[in-house]
Amino acid sequence: MPITEFSLIQQYFARQKYKSRTTCLGIGDDCALLSLPEGYQLAVTTDTMVEGVHFFAGTNPEQLGHKLLAVNLSDLASMGARPVSVTLALTLPTVNAEWLAAFSKGFLTLAEQHNVDLIGGDTTAGPLTLTVQALGLVPEHKALLRSGAKAGDLIYMTGDLGDAGLGLKIILGYLCKQPDDALNRFNRPDPQIDAGLSLIDVASACIDISDGLAADLGHILEHSQVGACIDWECLPLSDSVQNYIDETGDWNMPLTAGDDYQLCFTVSPDKVEQLKGKFTQIGIIESTPGLRLRKSGNVQALMSKGYEHFYK
Ligand code: ADP
Ligand code: MG
């Protein structure tokens, strides 16, 4: 018997117990209902992943479920919001039970880790397209925006840079002695929610690195109407990424590759001591517009253009 839309939702997506205090009504009615605690704003974001554009056809569905949720939670993290719930719009070419079981496992496992409720969605037939809307809470007027960086602020980031980019190179054929970590970073990004929460009242601006450091820091510069200089020697590069650069000479990769989902943020010098966590200072905000790189004693201009869907 063919599986109906309703039973598909019941079987794969409506199994969870709701954990978030904001969830009053989850999957099943025409809308979900949320109640918001006083003193908080609702942070709302949505991201779509299209087969052949954002992921390769045949991608492991469990990793896909994880990554789809992770990229959305990363947007909440970059604003300093605590995720509470998500909706999921699925467009599926066929109903494949094995695929759905693995996809929902990857998605719901990460959701549970962060106490995020799946409270609704939509299910349609068509080319494989996955959309999440993620909702989070942020204390009123405390959200970390792109627009707050000032000349003299120090630029920091969480984690390492370029591992996901290396993972993609490996998938495309680059031979790496220890590929597992880089592949894992590409396939299963870890949204930096705790880091984002810890930056409230500390960071002057924040963004998540989805399109590459140069492009995403570029957004902070544009919104804040400032410039920046990044220090090559300070960039947190894993041994694998360093080996890749040594072998290929492609030092641009960690600056331009996307998918790291680390946070890049700015802090005024008088707040630096309030930073709680393992962050790396990578540069400084300057009043002269544009993005620059200090490397081997020279300062050079960096392009800060990211991936553009409509111009190829
Ligand atoms: P409607 O026709 O009113 O849009 P649907 O039949 O599309 O209702 O959905 C029924 C319920 O299942 C709704 O609560 C909806 O939010 C939820 N739902 C549909 N698809 C999904 C999905 N992929 N993941 C989670 N919830 C879903
Ligand atoms: Mg519907």
XYZ file of C-alpha atoms and ligand atoms in Angstrom:
340
model
C 0.000 0.000 0.000
C 1.490 3.353 -0.941
C 2.344 5.541 2.024
C 0.170 8.658 2.319
C 1.440 12.140 3.098
C -0.207 11.955 6.501
C 1.264 8.613 7.518
C 4.676 9.706 6.255
C 4.609 12.670 8.617
C 3.348 10.513 11.488
C 5.936 7.835 10.921
C 9.054 9.887 10.407
C 8.558 13.363 11.794
C 5.883 13.398 14.504
C 7.544 10.916 16.846
C 9.239 13.326 19.173
C 8.228 14.603 22.573
C 8.236 18.361 22.636
C 10.906 19.757 24.896
C 10.778 23.483 24.389
C 8.719 25.588 26.785
C 7.686 27.798 23.874
C 5.851 24.940 22.118
C 2.122 24.981 22.950
C 0.982 22.987 19.932
C 3.191 21.057 17.522
C 2.560 18.946 14.420
C -1.028 18.055 13.509
C -3.187 21.149 13.205
C -3.152 23.871 10.555
C -0.600 25.870 12.529
C 1.720 25.289 15.434
C 1.324 27.583 18.430
C 4.165 29.160 20.380
C 4.179 31.235 23.526
C 7.080 33.598 23.968
C 8.569 34.482 27.329
C 8.512 38.146 28.262
C 11.656 40.105 27.523
C 12.648 38.046 24.486
C 12.458 38.580 20.752
C 11.798 35.823 18.249
C 14.700 35.266 15.824
C 13.473 33.709 12.559
C 15.556 32.303 9.726
C 15.048 29.996 6.766
C 17.437 28.117 4.506
C 16.776 25.855 1.550
C 18.966 23.078 0.203
C 18.400 21.976 -3.387
C 19.795 18.722 -4.745
C 22.508 19.448 -7.283
C 22.990 22.989 -5.970
C 23.668 22.633 -2.240
C 24.385 18.934 -2.081
C 25.344 16.167 -4.480
C 22.691 13.740 -5.711
C 23.042 10.575 -3.648
C 24.304 12.346 -0.500
C 23.971 10.201 2.616
C 20.464 11.110 3.867
C 21.381 11.008 7.548
C 24.159 13.537 6.984
C 21.792 15.596 4.860
C 19.215 15.729 7.659
C 21.905 16.790 10.107
C 23.367 19.415 7.797
C 20.011 20.907 6.808
C 19.168 21.563 10.444
C 22.726 22.570 11.364
C 22.939 25.336 8.761
C 19.703 26.830 10.062
C 20.722 26.574 13.723
C 23.997 28.233 12.742
C 22.084 31.330 11.624
C 20.425 31.504 15.040
C 23.807 30.999 16.723
C 25.277 33.915 14.808
C 22.594 36.227 16.238
C 23.098 34.947 19.778
C 19.659 33.303 19.754
C 18.726 30.095 21.556
C 16.943 27.763 19.117
C 13.531 26.555 20.252
C 11.718 25.100 17.269
C 11.786 24.480 13.534
C 9.465 23.728 10.649
C 10.470 21.480 7.771
C 9.231 21.719 4.174
C 10.126 18.638 2.166
C 9.785 18.258 -1.572
C 10.504 14.636 -2.449
C 10.683 12.997 -5.895
C 9.465 9.682 -4.437
C 8.630 8.232 -1.036
C 11.645 6.127 -0.141
C 11.235 4.616 3.331
C 14.930 3.942 3.826
C 15.884 7.471 2.792
C 13.206 9.030 5.032
C 14.229 6.954 8.051
C 17.874 8.010 7.711
C 17.082 11.645 6.899
C 14.682 12.050 9.821
C 17.179 10.348 12.147
C 19.938 12.818 11.218
C 17.554 15.742 11.535
C 15.814 14.759 14.770
C 18.978 13.590 16.531
C 20.561 17.016 16.138
C 17.258 18.671 17.059
C 17.101 16.695 20.292
C 20.690 17.517 21.153
C 19.736 21.167 21.171
C 16.212 20.762 22.654
C 14.704 21.989 19.412
C 11.135 20.888 18.598
C 10.009 20.070 15.057
C 6.586 21.733 15.199
C 5.317 21.559 11.627
C 6.101 21.655 7.963
C 4.883 20.749 4.545
C 5.351 17.710 2.332
C 5.092 17.832 -1.438
C 6.225 15.879 -4.508
C 8.846 17.311 -6.853
C 12.622 17.678 -7.297
C 14.421 17.029 -3.983
C 14.337 20.341 -2.091
C 14.632 20.754 1.667
C 13.639 23.901 3.542
C 13.820 24.621 7.244
C 12.530 27.600 9.140
C 14.216 27.925 12.511
C 12.924 29.943 15.451
C 14.991 31.103 18.380
C 14.785 33.376 21.400
C 17.095 36.270 22.001
C 16.911 38.751 24.912
C 15.244 41.975 23.730
C 17.596 44.287 21.791
C 20.593 42.036 22.481
C 20.818 40.177 19.166
C 24.267 40.123 17.566
C 23.938 42.047 14.304
C 26.257 42.446 11.334
C 26.173 46.192 11.739
C 27.926 46.868 15.046
C 31.657 46.604 14.224
C 33.798 49.707 14.916
C 37.334 50.606 13.840
C 39.729 49.204 16.451
C 37.529 46.199 17.283
C 39.345 42.877 17.226
C 38.137 40.121 14.899
C 37.769 36.619 16.298
C 36.466 33.278 15.137
C 35.431 29.984 16.708
C 37.044 26.686 15.710
C 39.257 26.068 12.685
C 39.041 27.555 9.218
C 38.834 25.671 5.926
C 38.240 22.123 7.128
C 34.865 21.913 5.399
C 36.439 23.352 2.253
C 39.082 20.643 2.444
C 36.302 18.063 2.913
C 34.747 19.228 -0.341
C 38.142 19.028 -2.118
C 38.456 15.440 -0.847
C 34.999 14.545 -2.150
C 36.053 16.015 -5.512
C 39.181 13.838 -5.607
C 41.963 15.469 -3.549
C 43.968 12.775 -1.787
C 44.395 13.543 1.894
C 46.253 11.287 4.341
C 43.706 11.792 7.127
C 40.453 12.720 5.418
C 37.959 11.819 8.161
C 37.966 15.040 10.134
C 37.672 17.289 7.079
C 34.892 15.110 5.606
C 33.084 15.209 8.907
C 33.307 18.995 9.030
C 31.817 19.214 5.559
C 29.095 16.627 6.102
C 28.149 17.255 9.719
C 28.720 20.891 10.692
C 28.386 21.712 14.370
C 26.296 24.875 14.911
C 28.084 27.132 17.416
C 25.068 27.826 19.597
C 26.820 28.027 22.980
C 29.474 30.317 21.535
C 26.776 32.608 20.126
C 24.951 32.733 23.463
C 28.199 33.579 25.257
C 28.790 36.541 22.942
C 25.670 38.464 23.973
C 26.749 41.785 25.529
C 30.334 41.055 24.414
C 30.555 40.939 20.588
C 29.891 44.116 18.597
C 29.016 42.168 15.413
C 28.741 38.510 14.471
C 28.120 36.285 11.450
C 28.386 32.586 10.696
C 30.890 31.478 8.065
C 28.688 29.799 5.481
C 30.077 31.273 2.240
C 33.727 31.668 3.257
C 35.497 33.969 5.706
C 36.229 36.682 3.144
C 32.629 36.841 1.937
C 31.020 36.648 5.358
C 33.387 39.045 7.100
C 32.726 41.204 4.043
C 29.053 41.358 5.094
C 30.044 42.662 8.529
C 32.267 45.285 6.897
C 29.520 46.379 4.528
C 26.814 46.564 7.194
C 29.136 48.274 9.684
C 30.725 50.585 7.073
C 34.253 49.728 8.101
C 37.217 47.787 6.677
C 39.421 45.045 8.098
C 42.830 43.474 7.951
C 43.204 39.735 8.559
C 46.513 38.340 9.734
C 47.456 35.177 7.831
C 49.764 33.929 10.596
C 46.870 34.044 13.097
C 44.356 31.975 11.108
C 43.424 28.751 12.918
C 44.335 26.123 10.318
C 44.276 22.414 11.129
C 47.298 20.294 10.181
C 45.310 18.815 7.283
C 44.458 22.243 5.878
C 48.059 23.392 6.342
C 49.284 20.258 4.517
C 46.803 20.913 1.722
C 48.161 24.455 1.299
C 51.769 23.249 1.405
C 51.047 20.654 -1.272
C 48.915 22.728 -3.614
C 49.891 26.343 -2.950
C 46.144 27.106 -2.744
C 46.245 29.413 0.287
C 43.034 31.086 -0.848
C 40.976 27.984 -0.037
C 40.453 28.580 3.715
C 39.574 32.221 3.044
C 37.011 31.523 0.338
C 35.611 28.023 0.976
C 32.176 27.868 2.593
C 30.425 25.397 4.847
C 32.574 25.815 7.973
C 29.661 27.212 10.034
C 32.040 28.692 12.574
C 31.258 32.153 13.933
C 33.260 35.244 12.996
C 32.739 38.165 15.374
C 34.192 41.477 16.482
C 34.865 42.688 20.024
C 35.892 46.124 21.244
C 39.281 46.002 23.043
C 37.725 46.873 26.426
C 35.474 43.785 26.269
C 38.065 41.244 25.206
C 38.589 40.022 28.759
C 34.886 39.103 28.923
C 35.335 36.505 26.171
C 34.660 33.096 27.631
C 35.645 30.305 25.319
C 38.304 29.149 22.928
C 38.351 31.788 20.241
C 41.146 32.889 17.926
C 41.902 36.491 17.126
C 42.398 36.714 13.368
C 42.523 40.428 12.595
C 41.370 43.936 13.325
C 38.625 46.278 12.124
C 39.912 49.427 10.426
C 38.226 52.618 9.285
C 39.530 52.307 5.689
C 36.885 50.348 3.714
C 37.781 47.019 2.121
C 39.189 43.702 3.274
C 42.960 43.212 3.454
C 45.271 40.314 4.277
C 48.638 40.647 5.970
C 50.763 37.741 4.747
C 54.551 37.384 4.891
C 54.963 41.045 5.759
C 52.857 42.334 2.837
C 49.334 43.702 2.972
C 47.181 42.788 -0.013
C 43.566 43.468 -0.932
C 41.185 40.487 -0.665
C 38.060 39.996 -2.732
C 35.116 39.488 -0.427
C 32.658 38.068 -2.946
C 30.648 34.997 -1.978
C 28.714 32.479 -4.016
C 25.949 34.074 -6.068
C 23.112 31.801 -7.159
C 21.989 33.904 -10.094
C 25.384 34.871 -11.542
C 27.665 32.044 -12.477
P -2.210 21.669 5.611
O -2.875 21.019 4.456
O -3.112 22.356 6.568
O -1.029 22.479 5.199
P -0.663 19.341 5.973
O -1.441 18.130 5.616
O 0.304 19.897 4.988
O -1.639 20.458 6.486
O 0.141 19.040 7.295
C -0.474 18.424 8.396
C 0.361 18.666 9.626
O 1.621 18.065 9.456
C 0.617 20.157 9.862
O 0.641 20.356 11.260
C 1.993 20.357 9.285
O 2.672 21.413 9.941
C 2.659 19.013 9.549
N 3.676 18.654 8.540
C 3.533 18.494 7.204
N 4.701 18.132 6.621
C 5.598 18.077 7.612
C 6.982 17.757 7.668
N 7.680 17.448 6.576
N 7.596 17.809 8.863
C 6.903 18.134 9.978
N 5.616 18.425 10.008
C 4.953 18.397 8.845
Mg 0.461 21.573 3.850
